[in-house]
Amino acid sequence: MRILLKLIHYFKPKNNLEIAGSLNLGVIALAMNSSNSCVTTIVNTPTEISEVTLNRKFDCVYFHKNQITLKTFNTCLKTINNNSFFIFNDIYGSSETIKNWSSIKKHPTVKVSLDLFYFGVIFFRKEQAKEHFKIRV
């Protein structure tokens, strides 16, 4: 949790999306960022994600374990800007999340991926060379 707080504090995302089943620690970390940040939390239903992401840009998208799907990821790709980043909680929680994490970090729009075991982070900066880091914390 400490690393997640430091990550949020460093990048200071203003517009944030949390895809979850209920309020979780991830949204608390995003909300603690500053009084200027906005956090939208939704339950992962295809229509709700499509509605919330329509014509919007997010600096940070936080996916909870059961919400790490390629379909949800692809929908959220429409919301990125050059400085956006996505956080994926519990990337090794099941065989499905392991497979999806592997596909996500190989996606052509993903430039940098950080595997911190308990969670993964991806960045989209176009000027960045494609790299993958596995960091043991």
PDB file of N, CA and C in Angstrom, residues 1-87:
ATOM      1  N   MET A   1       0.823  -1.195   0.000  1.00  0.00           N
ATOM      2  CA  MET A   1       0.000   0.000   0.000  1.00  0.00           C
ATOM      3  C   MET A   1       0.868   1.259   0.000  1.00  0.00           C
ATOM      4  N   ARG A   2       1.992   1.206   0.676  1.00  0.00           N
ATOM      5  CA  ARG A   2       2.875   2.368   0.759  1.00  0.00           C
ATOM      6  C   ARG A   2       3.398   2.766  -0.621  1.00  0.00           C
ATOM      7  N   ILE A   3       3.753   1.779  -1.428  1.00  0.00           N
ATOM      8  CA  ILE A   3       4.252   2.062  -2.774  1.00  0.00           C
ATOM      9  C   ILE A   3       3.143   2.683  -3.626  1.00  0.00           C
ATOM     10  N   LEU A   4       1.935   2.181  -3.488  1.00  0.00           N
ATOM     11  CA  LEU A   4       0.809   2.744  -4.223  1.00  0.00           C
ATOM     12  C   LEU A   4       0.602   4.213  -3.839  1.00  0.00           C
ATOM     13  N   LEU A   5       0.675   4.519  -2.567  1.00  0.00           N
ATOM     14  CA  LEU A   5       0.536   5.908  -2.106  1.00  0.00           C
ATOM     15  C   LEU A   5       1.639   6.792  -2.679  1.00  0.00           C
ATOM     16  N   LYS A   6       2.866   6.290  -2.699  1.00  0.00           N
ATOM     17  CA  LYS A   6       3.985   7.061  -3.250  1.00  0.00           C
ATOM     18  C   LYS A   6       3.813   7.291  -4.750  1.00  0.00           C
ATOM     19  N   LEU A   7       3.347   6.285  -5.446  1.00  0.00           N
ATOM     20  CA  LEU A   7       3.109   6.388  -6.883  1.00  0.00           C
ATOM     21  C   LEU A   7       2.068   7.475  -7.172  1.00  0.00           C
ATOM     22  N   ILE A   8       0.969   7.444  -6.459  1.00  0.00           N
ATOM     23  CA  ILE A   8      -0.097   8.433  -6.630  1.00  0.00           C
ATOM     24  C   ILE A   8       0.408   9.825  -6.251  1.00  0.00           C
ATOM     25  N   HIS A   9       1.135   9.904  -5.159  1.00  0.00           N
ATOM     26  CA  HIS A   9       1.661  11.197  -4.712  1.00  0.00           C
ATOM     27  C   HIS A   9       2.635  11.785  -5.745  1.00  0.00           C
ATOM     28  N   TYR A  10       3.467  10.943  -6.339  1.00  0.00           N
ATOM     29  CA  TYR A  10       4.457  11.415  -7.302  1.00  0.00           C
ATOM     30  C   TYR A  10       3.794  11.941  -8.590  1.00  0.00           C
ATOM     31  N   PHE A  11       2.857  11.160  -9.153  1.00  0.00           N
ATOM     32  CA  PHE A  11       2.258  11.525 -10.434  1.00  0.00           C
ATOM     33  C   PHE A  11       1.078  12.493 -10.310  1.00  0.00           C
ATOM     34  N   LYS A  12       0.463  12.552  -9.143  1.00  0.00           N
ATOM     35  CA  LYS A  12      -0.642  13.477  -8.871  1.00  0.00           C
ATOM     36  C   LYS A  12      -1.734  13.472  -9.958  1.00  0.00           C
ATOM     37  N   PRO A  13      -2.316  12.306 -10.220  1.00  0.00           N
ATOM     38  CA  PRO A  13      -3.377  12.272 -11.234  1.00  0.00           C
ATOM     39  C   PRO A  13      -4.603  13.059 -10.770  1.00  0.00           C
ATOM     40  N   LYS A  14      -5.203  13.800 -11.666  1.00  0.00           N
ATOM     41  CA  LYS A  14      -6.366  14.632 -11.329  1.00  0.00           C
ATOM     42  C   LYS A  14      -7.685  13.911 -11.594  1.00  0.00           C
ATOM     43  N   ASN A  15      -7.813  13.298 -12.742  1.00  0.00           N
ATOM     44  CA  ASN A  15      -9.040  12.587 -13.106  1.00  0.00           C
ATOM     45  C   ASN A  15      -8.772  11.093 -13.038  1.00  0.00           C
ATOM     46  N   ASN A  16      -9.460  10.426 -12.128  1.00  0.00           N
ATOM     47  CA  ASN A  16      -9.180   9.026 -11.838  1.00  0.00           C
ATOM     48  C   ASN A  16     -10.428   8.173 -11.972  1.00  0.00           C
ATOM     49  N   LEU A  17     -10.218   6.958 -12.428  1.00  0.00           N
ATOM     50  CA  LEU A  17     -11.306   6.000 -12.555  1.00  0.00           C
ATOM     51  C   LEU A  17     -10.917   4.742 -11.798  1.00  0.00           C
ATOM     52  N   GLU A  18     -11.800   4.281 -10.933  1.00  0.00           N
ATOM     53  CA  GLU A  18     -11.598   3.017 -10.229  1.00  0.00           C
ATOM     54  C   GLU A  18     -12.673   2.056 -10.695  1.00  0.00           C
ATOM     55  N   ILE A  19     -12.251   0.899 -11.179  1.00  0.00           N
ATOM     56  CA  ILE A  19     -13.187  -0.122 -11.643  1.00  0.00           C
ATOM     57  C   ILE A  19     -13.191  -1.229 -10.599  1.00  0.00           C
ATOM     58  N   ALA A  20     -14.287  -1.283  -9.847  1.00  0.00           N
ATOM     59  CA  ALA A  20     -14.333  -2.173  -8.693  1.00  0.00           C
ATOM     60  C   ALA A  20     -15.758  -2.623  -8.414  1.00  0.00           C
ATOM     61  N   GLY A  21     -15.865  -3.496  -7.423  1.00  0.00           N
ATOM     62  CA  GLY A  21     -17.173  -3.937  -6.975  1.00  0.00           C
ATOM     63  C   GLY A  21     -17.652  -3.129  -5.780  1.00  0.00           C
ATOM     64  N   SER A  22     -16.718  -2.514  -5.055  1.00  0.00           N
ATOM     65  CA  SER A  22     -17.069  -1.709  -3.887  1.00  0.00           C
ATOM     66  C   SER A  22     -15.910  -0.771  -3.579  1.00  0.00           C
ATOM     67  N   LEU A  23     -16.133   0.148  -2.666  1.00  0.00           N
ATOM     68  CA  LEU A  23     -15.091   1.084  -2.250  1.00  0.00           C
ATOM     69  C   LEU A  23     -13.927   0.288  -1.677  1.00  0.00           C
ATOM     70  N   ASN A  24     -12.717   0.628  -2.080  1.00  0.00           N
ATOM     71  CA  ASN A  24     -11.549  -0.138  -1.679  1.00  0.00           C
ATOM     72  C   ASN A  24     -10.414   0.813  -1.341  1.00  0.00           C
ATOM     73  N   LEU A  25      -9.297   0.264  -0.875  1.00  0.00           N
ATOM     74  CA  LEU A  25      -8.142   1.083  -0.521  1.00  0.00           C
ATOM     75  C   LEU A  25      -7.565   1.841  -1.695  1.00  0.00           C
ATOM     76  N   GLY A  26      -7.731   1.316  -2.898  1.00  0.00           N
ATOM     77  CA  GLY A  26      -7.217   2.000  -4.082  1.00  0.00           C
ATOM     78  C   GLY A  26      -7.835   3.369  -4.259  1.00  0.00           C
ATOM     79  N   VAL A  27      -9.129   3.450  -4.081  1.00  0.00           N
ATOM     80  CA  VAL A  27      -9.802   4.734  -4.241  1.00  0.00           C
ATOM     81  C   VAL A  27      -9.405   5.690  -3.123  1.00  0.00           C
ATOM     82  N   ILE A  28      -9.133   5.171  -1.956  1.00  0.00           N
ATOM     83  CA  ILE A  28      -8.693   6.024  -0.855  1.00  0.00           C
ATOM     84  C   ILE A  28      -7.344   6.641  -1.190  1.00  0.00           C
ATOM     85  N   ALA A  29      -6.439   5.844  -1.750  1.00  0.00           N
ATOM     86  CA  ALA A  29      -5.126   6.368  -2.154  1.00  0.00           C
ATOM     87  C   ALA A  29      -5.277   7.435  -3.225  1.00  0.00           C
ATOM     88  N   LEU A  30      -6.163   7.195  -4.182  1.00  0.00           N
ATOM     89  CA  LEU A  30      -6.390   8.184  -5.239  1.00  0.00           C
ATOM     90  C   LEU A  30      -7.008   9.457  -4.673  1.00  0.00           C
ATOM     91  N   ALA A  31      -7.940   9.287  -3.755  1.00  0.00           N
ATOM     92  CA  ALA A  31      -8.618  10.445  -3.173  1.00  0.00           C
ATOM     93  C   ALA A  31      -7.676  11.260  -2.293  1.00  0.00           C
ATOM     94  N   MET A  32      -6.712  10.619  -1.674  1.00  0.00           N
ATOM     95  CA  MET A  32      -5.764  11.311  -0.802  1.00  0.00           C
ATOM     96  C   MET A  32      -4.771  12.146  -1.600  1.00  0.00           C
ATOM     97  N   ASN A  33      -4.727  11.968  -2.884  1.00  0.00           N
ATOM     98  CA  ASN A  33      -3.766  12.665  -3.734  1.00  0.00           C
ATOM     99  C   ASN A  33      -3.811  14.169  -3.507  1.00  0.00           C
ATOM    100  N   SER A  34      -4.967  14.778  -3.627  1.00  0.00           N
ATOM    101  CA  SER A  34      -5.105  16.215  -3.383  1.00  0.00           C
ATOM    102  C   SER A  34      -6.575  16.585  -3.410  1.00  0.00           C
ATOM    103  N   SER A  35      -6.847  17.782  -2.981  1.00  0.00           N
ATOM    104  CA  SER A  35      -8.238  18.239  -2.993  1.00  0.00           C
ATOM    105  C   SER A  35      -8.716  18.514  -4.416  1.00  0.00           C
ATOM    106  N   ASN A  36      -7.783  18.598  -5.368  1.00  0.00           N
ATOM    107  CA  ASN A  36      -8.142  18.865  -6.758  1.00  0.00           C
ATOM    108  C   ASN A  36      -8.426  17.611  -7.570  1.00  0.00           C
ATOM    109  N   SER A  37      -8.216  16.440  -6.987  1.00  0.00           N
ATOM    110  CA  SER A  37      -8.411  15.229  -7.774  1.00  0.00           C
ATOM    111  C   SER A  37      -9.847  14.736  -7.659  1.00  0.00           C
ATOM    112  N   CYS A  38     -10.281  14.086  -8.720  1.00  0.00           N
ATOM    113  CA  CYS A  38     -11.635  13.553  -8.806  1.00  0.00           C
ATOM    114  C   CYS A  38     -11.524  12.041  -9.022  1.00  0.00           C
ATOM    115  N   VAL A  39     -12.292  11.283  -8.246  1.00  0.00           N
ATOM    116  CA  VAL A  39     -12.283   9.828  -8.382  1.00  0.00           C
ATOM    117  C   VAL A  39     -13.691   9.362  -8.738  1.00  0.00           C
ATOM    118  N   THR A  40     -13.804   8.644  -9.845  1.00  0.00           N
ATOM    119  CA  THR A  40     -15.065   8.026 -10.249  1.00  0.00           C
ATOM    120  C   THR A  40     -14.916   6.538 -10.013  1.00  0.00           C
ATOM    121  N   THR A  41     -15.815   5.956  -9.225  1.00  0.00           N
ATOM    122  CA  THR A  41     -15.782   4.521  -8.957  1.00  0.00           C
ATOM    123  C   THR A  41     -16.992   3.885  -9.601  1.00  0.00           C
ATOM    124  N   ILE A  42     -16.753   2.819 -10.362  1.00  0.00           N
ATOM    125  CA  ILE A  42     -17.860   2.116 -11.004  1.00  0.00           C
ATOM    126  C   ILE A  42     -17.735   0.618 -10.794  1.00  0.00           C
ATOM    127  N   VAL A  43     -18.884  -0.045 -10.891  1.00  0.00           N
ATOM    128  CA  VAL A  43     -18.915  -1.502 -10.891  1.00  0.00           C
ATOM    129  C   VAL A  43     -18.677  -1.925 -12.334  1.00  0.00           C
ATOM    130  N   ASN A  44     -17.881  -2.944 -12.530  1.00  0.00           N
ATOM    131  CA  ASN A  44     -17.500  -3.355 -13.882  1.00  0.00           C
ATOM    132  C   ASN A  44     -18.660  -4.019 -14.622  1.00  0.00           C
ATOM    133  N   THR A  45     -19.471  -3.195 -15.220  1.00  0.00           N
ATOM    134  CA  THR A  45     -20.474  -3.710 -16.147  1.00  0.00           C
ATOM    135  C   THR A  45     -20.194  -3.038 -17.484  1.00  0.00           C
ATOM    136  N   PRO A  46     -20.279  -3.772 -18.577  1.00  0.00           N
ATOM    137  CA  PRO A  46     -19.909  -3.205 -19.879  1.00  0.00           C
ATOM    138  C   PRO A  46     -20.610  -1.896 -20.208  1.00  0.00           C
ATOM    139  N   THR A  47     -21.906  -1.798 -19.932  1.00  0.00           N
ATOM    140  CA  THR A  47     -22.605  -0.552 -20.261  1.00  0.00           C
ATOM    141  C   THR A  47     -22.136   0.588 -19.395  1.00  0.00           C
ATOM    142  N   GLU A  48     -21.937   0.316 -18.119  1.00  0.00           N
ATOM    143  CA  GLU A  48     -21.499   1.407 -17.227  1.00  0.00           C
ATOM    144  C   GLU A  48     -20.119   1.911 -17.614  1.00  0.00           C
ATOM    145  N   ILE A  49     -19.196   1.012 -17.925  1.00  0.00           N
ATOM    146  CA  ILE A  49     -17.847   1.429 -18.322  1.00  0.00           C
ATOM    147  C   ILE A  49     -17.912   2.224 -19.617  1.00  0.00           C
ATOM    148  N   SER A  50     -18.691   1.767 -20.568  1.00  0.00           N
ATOM    149  CA  SER A  50     -18.826   2.488 -21.834  1.00  0.00           C
ATOM    150  C   SER A  50     -19.397   3.882 -21.616  1.00  0.00           C
ATOM    151  N   GLU A  51     -20.392   4.006 -20.741  1.00  0.00           N
ATOM    152  CA  GLU A  51     -21.002   5.310 -20.474  1.00  0.00           C
ATOM    153  C   GLU A  51     -20.024   6.250 -19.761  1.00  0.00           C
ATOM    154  N   VAL A  52     -19.344   5.751 -18.749  1.00  0.00           N
ATOM    155  CA  VAL A  52     -18.449   6.581 -17.947  1.00  0.00           C
ATOM    156  C   VAL A  52     -17.229   7.021 -18.756  1.00  0.00           C
ATOM    157  N   THR A  53     -16.748   6.176 -19.635  1.00  0.00           N
ATOM    158  CA  THR A  53     -15.534   6.493 -20.396  1.00  0.00           C
ATOM    159  C   THR A  53     -15.806   7.286 -21.669  1.00  0.00           C
ATOM    160  N   LEU A  54     -17.055   7.409 -22.058  1.00  0.00           N
ATOM    161  CA  LEU A  54     -17.402   8.104 -23.293  1.00  0.00           C
ATOM    162  C   LEU A  54     -16.961   9.565 -23.244  1.00  0.00           C
ATOM    163  N   ASN A  55     -16.114   9.949 -24.177  1.00  0.00           N
ATOM    164  CA  ASN A  55     -15.629  11.335 -24.316  1.00  0.00           C
ATOM    165  C   ASN A  55     -14.953  11.867 -23.055  1.00  0.00           C
ATOM    166  N   ARG A  56     -14.300  11.002 -22.289  1.00  0.00           N
ATOM    167  CA  ARG A  56     -13.598  11.439 -21.090  1.00  0.00           C
ATOM    168  C   ARG A  56     -12.152  10.987 -21.154  1.00  0.00           C
ATOM    169  N   LYS A  57     -11.311  11.709 -20.448  1.00  0.00           N
ATOM    170  CA  LYS A  57      -9.901  11.357 -20.328  1.00  0.00           C
ATOM    171  C   LYS A  57      -9.601  11.138 -18.847  1.00  0.00           C
ATOM    172  N   PHE A  58      -8.831  10.107 -18.552  1.00  0.00           N
ATOM    173  CA  PHE A  58      -8.433   9.816 -17.179  1.00  0.00           C
ATOM    174  C   PHE A  58      -6.913   9.778 -17.094  1.00  0.00           C
ATOM    175  N   ASP A  59      -6.400  10.327 -16.018  1.00  0.00           N
ATOM    176  CA  ASP A  59      -4.966  10.290 -15.757  1.00  0.00           C
ATOM    177  C   ASP A  59      -4.560   8.944 -15.176  1.00  0.00           C
ATOM    178  N   CYS A  60      -5.460   8.359 -14.394  1.00  0.00           N
ATOM    179  CA  CYS A  60      -5.174   7.085 -13.741  1.00  0.00           C
ATOM    180  C   CYS A  60      -6.432   6.226 -13.746  1.00  0.00           C
ATOM    181  N   VAL A  61      -6.265   4.961 -14.103  1.00  0.00           N
ATOM    182  CA  VAL A  61      -7.358   3.990 -14.012  1.00  0.00           C
ATOM    183  C   VAL A  61      -6.862   2.859 -13.121  1.00  0.00           C
ATOM    184  N   TYR A  62      -7.645   2.547 -12.104  1.00  0.00           N
ATOM    185  CA  TYR A  62      -7.294   1.517 -11.119  1.00  0.00           C
ATOM    186  C   TYR A  62      -8.234   0.330 -11.303  1.00  0.00           C
ATOM    187  N   PHE A  63      -7.679  -0.826 -11.663  1.00  0.00           N
ATOM    188  CA  PHE A  63      -8.447  -2.040 -11.884  1.00  0.00           C
ATOM    189  C   PHE A  63      -8.291  -2.967 -10.677  1.00  0.00           C
ATOM    190  N   HIS A  64      -9.386  -3.395 -10.100  1.00  0.00           N
ATOM    191  CA  HIS A  64      -9.313  -4.410  -9.052  1.00  0.00           C
ATOM    192  C   HIS A  64      -9.188  -5.789  -9.699  1.00  0.00           C
ATOM    193  N   LYS A  65      -8.728  -6.752  -8.926  1.00  0.00           N
ATOM    194  CA  LYS A  65      -8.392  -8.083  -9.440  1.00  0.00           C
ATOM    195  C   LYS A  65      -9.460  -8.679 -10.352  1.00  0.00           C
ATOM    196  N   ASN A  66     -10.687  -8.698  -9.914  1.00  0.00           N
ATOM    197  CA  ASN A  66     -11.742  -9.330 -10.706  1.00  0.00           C
ATOM    198  C   ASN A  66     -12.136  -8.502 -11.922  1.00  0.00           C
ATOM    199  N   GLN A  67     -11.568  -7.315 -12.048  1.00  0.00           N
ATOM    200  CA  GLN A  67     -11.926  -6.424 -13.148  1.00  0.00           C
ATOM    201  C   GLN A  67     -10.829  -6.367 -14.223  1.00  0.00           C
ATOM    202  N   ILE A  68      -9.777  -7.156 -14.079  1.00  0.00           N
ATOM    203  CA  ILE A  68      -8.685  -7.136 -15.049  1.00  0.00           C
ATOM    204  C   ILE A  68      -9.058  -8.039 -16.221  1.00  0.00           C
ATOM    205  N   THR A  69      -9.761  -7.451 -17.179  1.00  0.00           N
ATOM    206  CA  THR A  69     -10.132  -8.186 -18.383  1.00  0.00           C
ATOM    207  C   THR A  69      -9.641  -7.397 -19.592  1.00  0.00           C
ATOM    208  N   LEU A  70      -9.400  -8.084 -20.665  1.00  0.00           N
ATOM    209  CA  LEU A  70      -8.926  -7.412 -21.870  1.00  0.00           C
ATOM    210  C   LEU A  70      -9.990  -6.488 -22.448  1.00  0.00           C
ATOM    211  N   LYS A  71     -11.249  -6.876 -22.325  1.00  0.00           N
ATOM    212  CA  LYS A  71     -12.329  -6.032 -22.839  1.00  0.00           C
ATOM    213  C   LYS A  71     -12.383  -4.712 -22.068  1.00  0.00           C
ATOM    214  N   THR A  72     -12.306  -4.771 -20.757  1.00  0.00           N
ATOM    215  CA  THR A  72     -12.325  -3.564 -19.934  1.00  0.00           C
ATOM    216  C   THR A  72     -11.092  -2.717 -20.219  1.00  0.00           C
ATOM    217  N   PHE A  73      -9.939  -3.353 -20.325  1.00  0.00           N
ATOM    218  CA  PHE A  73      -8.699  -2.646 -20.658  1.00  0.00           C
ATOM    219  C   PHE A  73      -8.840  -1.900 -21.981  1.00  0.00           C
ATOM    220  N   ASN A  74      -9.329  -2.585 -23.013  1.00  0.00           N
ATOM    221  CA  ASN A  74      -9.475  -1.964 -24.332  1.00  0.00           C
ATOM    222  C   ASN A  74     -10.469  -0.799 -24.312  1.00  0.00           C
ATOM    223  N   THR A  75     -11.527  -0.918 -23.537  1.00  0.00           N
ATOM    224  CA  THR A  75     -12.475   0.182 -23.399  1.00  0.00           C
ATOM    225  C   THR A  75     -11.799   1.386 -22.747  1.00  0.00           C
ATOM    226  N   CYS A  76     -11.005   1.139 -21.727  1.00  0.00           N
ATOM    227  CA  CYS A  76     -10.337   2.222 -20.998  1.00  0.00           C
ATOM    228  C   CYS A  76      -9.206   2.861 -21.805  1.00  0.00           C
ATOM    229  N   LEU A  77      -8.673   2.158 -22.791  1.00  0.00           N
ATOM    230  CA  LEU A  77      -7.625   2.738 -23.644  1.00  0.00           C
ATOM    231  C   LEU A  77      -8.099   4.000 -24.355  1.00  0.00           C
ATOM    232  N   LYS A  78      -9.389   4.101 -24.575  1.00  0.00           N
ATOM    233  CA  LYS A  78      -9.951   5.276 -25.249  1.00  0.00           C
ATOM    234  C   LYS A  78      -9.858   6.525 -24.377  1.00  0.00           C
ATOM    235  N   THR A  79      -9.546   6.357 -23.096  1.00  0.00           N
ATOM    236  CA  THR A  79      -9.554   7.488 -22.153  1.00  0.00           C
ATOM    237  C   THR A  79      -8.166   8.035 -21.858  1.00  0.00           C
ATOM    238  N   ILE A  80      -7.127   7.475 -22.464  1.00  0.00           N
ATOM    239  CA  ILE A  80      -5.768   7.848 -22.059  1.00  0.00           C
ATOM    240  C   ILE A  80      -5.293   9.144 -22.694  1.00  0.00           C
ATOM    241  N   ASN A  81      -4.377   9.776 -21.995  1.00  0.00           N
ATOM    242  CA  ASN A  81      -3.588  10.862 -22.556  1.00  0.00           C
ATOM    243  C   ASN A  81      -2.132  10.410 -22.454  1.00  0.00           C
ATOM    244  N   ASN A  82      -1.205  11.180 -22.904  1.00  0.00           N
ATOM    245  CA  ASN A  82       0.195  10.753 -22.940  1.00  0.00           C
ATOM    246  C   ASN A  82       0.761  10.450 -21.546  1.00  0.00           C
ATOM    247  N   ASN A  83       0.220  11.070 -20.515  1.00  0.00           N
ATOM    248  CA  ASN A  83       0.731  10.874 -19.156  1.00  0.00           C
ATOM    249  C   ASN A  83      -0.115   9.928 -18.319  1.00  0.00           C
ATOM    250  N   SER A  84      -1.095   9.309 -18.912  1.00  0.00           N
ATOM    251  CA  SER A  84      -1.963   8.390 -18.171  1.00  0.00           C
ATOM    252  C   SER A  84      -1.197   7.152 -17.724  1.00  0.00           C
ATOM    253  N   PHE A  85      -1.692   6.550 -16.660  1.00  0.00           N
ATOM    254  CA  PHE A  85      -1.178   5.253 -16.231  1.00  0.00           C
ATOM    255  C   PHE A  85      -2.319   4.437 -15.653  1.00  0.00           C
ATOM    256  N   PHE A  86      -2.191   3.129 -15.778  1.00  0.00           N
ATOM    257  CA  PHE A  86      -3.187   2.197 -15.258  1.00  0.00           C
ATOM    258  C   PHE A  86      -2.528   1.367 -14.161  1.00  0.00           C
ATOM    259  N   ILE A  87      -3.280   1.100 -13.116  1.00  0.00           N
ATOM    260  CA  ILE A  87      -2.823   0.253 -12.013  1.00  0.00           C
ATOM    261  C   ILE A  87      -3.714  -0.984 -11.985  1.00  0.00           C
TER     262      ILE A  87
END
